[in-house]
Amino acid sequence: MGLAVGFACQLASGRLLGYWLPWEGTNHEAWCLVGFDTLADYEAYRARLKADPKARAHFEFAQRQRFILREWRTFCEDVQP
C-alpha cells in the first residue's frame, strides 16, 4: 500500500511525510501523513486522484482486500520552528 500512496503523492503533488503504526495498544490502525502547502493544493490532489485510472485501481484494490476499513481526514499544522 505504501507504494500506492507514494505514487499518488507523485501524481498529485503531495509530500509523503511518512507512515506510523502504534507500538502499543491497537493493532488495526496505521497512519499515512501527506503534506500540502494549502487547502487548495489538497483539494486539487483529491480531484486528480479521483480522475486517474491507476490511482482509482489502487484504491479499489485496497478496499477489496480490506486494507482500508475506515478513512479519516485530519488537518494538522506543523508547529516546529
mmCIF file of C-alpha atoms in Angstrom:
data_model
loop_
_atom_site.group_PDB
_atom_site.id
_atom_site.type_symbol
_atom_site.label_atom_id
_atom_site.label_comp_id
_atom_site.label_asym_id
_atom_site.label_seq_id
_atom_site.Cartn_x
_atom_site.Cartn_y
_atom_site.Cartn_z
ATOM 1 C CA MET A 1 0.000 0.000 0.000
ATOM 2 C CA GLY A 2 2.904 2.343 0.676
ATOM 3 C CA LEU A 3 3.917 2.278 -2.971
ATOM 4 C CA ALA A 4 0.396 3.244 -3.951
ATOM 5 C CA VAL A 5 0.450 6.223 -1.600
ATOM 6 C CA GLY A 6 3.871 7.234 -2.920
ATOM 7 C CA PHE A 7 2.533 7.007 -6.463
ATOM 8 C CA ALA A 8 -0.484 9.085 -5.528
ATOM 9 C CA CYS A 9 1.704 11.755 -3.948
ATOM 10 C CA GLN A 10 3.899 11.999 -7.048
ATOM 11 C CA LEU A 11 0.856 12.138 -9.312
ATOM 12 C CA ALA A 12 -0.855 14.819 -7.339
ATOM 13 C CA SER A 13 1.997 16.933 -5.930
ATOM 14 C CA GLY A 14 1.566 15.952 -2.295
ATOM 15 C CA ARG A 15 4.548 15.369 0.022
ATOM 16 C CA LEU A 16 4.618 11.962 1.664
ATOM 17 C CA LEU A 17 5.633 12.750 5.255
ATOM 18 C CA GLY A 18 5.662 9.146 6.453
ATOM 19 C CA TYR A 19 3.833 6.168 7.875
ATOM 20 C CA TRP A 20 3.142 5.383 11.524
ATOM 21 C CA LEU A 21 1.948 2.287 13.367
ATOM 22 C CA PRO A 22 1.099 2.100 17.053
ATOM 23 C CA TRP A 23 3.753 0.221 19.005
ATOM 24 C CA GLU A 24 1.372 -0.474 21.880
ATOM 25 C CA GLY A 25 -2.385 -0.777 22.101
ATOM 26 C CA THR A 26 -4.488 -1.065 18.958
ATOM 27 C CA ASN A 27 -3.297 -3.344 16.173
ATOM 28 C CA HIS A 28 -5.754 -2.341 13.465
ATOM 29 C CA GLU A 29 -4.647 1.201 12.676
ATOM 30 C CA ALA A 30 -1.948 2.787 10.577
ATOM 31 C CA TRP A 31 -1.377 6.396 9.636
ATOM 32 C CA CYS A 32 -0.025 7.927 6.477
ATOM 33 C CA LEU A 33 0.661 11.650 6.522
ATOM 34 C CA VAL A 34 0.709 13.641 3.308
ATOM 35 C CA GLY A 35 1.616 17.326 3.311
ATOM 36 C CA PHE A 36 0.303 20.200 1.185
ATOM 37 C CA ASP A 37 1.103 23.892 1.163
ATOM 38 C CA THR A 38 -2.534 24.994 1.015
ATOM 39 C CA LEU A 39 -6.041 23.611 1.312
ATOM 40 C CA ALA A 40 -6.492 24.376 -2.411
ATOM 41 C CA ASP A 41 -3.491 22.122 -3.161
ATOM 42 C CA TYR A 42 -5.137 19.351 -1.133
ATOM 43 C CA GLU A 43 -8.442 19.781 -2.985
ATOM 44 C CA ALA A 44 -6.632 19.649 -6.336
ATOM 45 C CA TYR A 45 -4.820 16.476 -5.170
ATOM 46 C CA ARG A 46 -8.137 14.791 -4.374
ATOM 47 C CA ALA A 47 -9.590 15.756 -7.767
ATOM 48 C CA ARG A 48 -6.528 14.420 -9.648
ATOM 49 C CA LEU A 49 -6.621 11.134 -7.735
ATOM 50 C CA LYS A 50 -10.306 10.609 -8.481
ATOM 51 C CA ALA A 51 -9.690 11.232 -12.184
ATOM 52 C CA ASP A 52 -6.618 8.980 -12.530
ATOM 53 C CA PRO A 53 -7.347 5.352 -13.551
ATOM 54 C CA LYS A 54 -4.230 3.919 -11.859
ATOM 55 C CA ALA A 55 -4.929 5.746 -8.595
ATOM 56 C CA ARG A 56 -8.544 4.555 -8.651
ATOM 57 C CA ALA A 57 -7.399 0.974 -9.287
ATOM 58 C CA HIS A 58 -5.008 1.138 -6.282
ATOM 59 C CA PHE A 59 -7.778 2.428 -4.033
ATOM 60 C CA GLU A 60 -10.330 -0.120 -5.246
ATOM 61 C CA PHE A 61 -7.821 -2.946 -4.710
ATOM 62 C CA ALA A 62 -7.143 -1.739 -1.164
ATOM 63 C CA GLN A 63 -10.867 -1.638 -0.441
ATOM 64 C CA ARG A 64 -11.462 -5.119 -1.887
ATOM 65 C CA GLN A 65 -8.605 -6.558 0.171
ATOM 66 C CA ARG A 66 -9.878 -4.650 3.224
ATOM 67 C CA PHE A 67 -6.609 -2.764 3.698
ATOM 68 C CA ILE A 68 -8.764 0.306 4.223
ATOM 69 C CA LEU A 69 -11.527 -0.213 6.751
ATOM 70 C CA ARG A 70 -12.069 3.470 7.560
ATOM 71 C CA GLU A 71 -10.652 6.650 6.206
ATOM 72 C CA TRP A 72 -10.435 9.743 8.374
ATOM 73 C CA ARG A 73 -9.043 13.084 7.377
ATOM 74 C CA THR A 74 -7.488 15.361 9.932
ATOM 75 C CA PHE A 75 -5.880 18.663 9.090
ATOM 76 C CA CYS A 76 -2.783 19.437 11.155
ATOM 77 C CA GLU A 77 -0.275 22.248 11.307
ATOM 78 C CA ASP A 78 3.475 21.817 11.677
ATOM 79 C CA VAL A 79 4.471 23.613 14.874
ATOM 80 C CA GLN A 80 8.222 23.088 14.627
ATOM 81 C CA PRO A 81 10.225 26.254 14.002
#
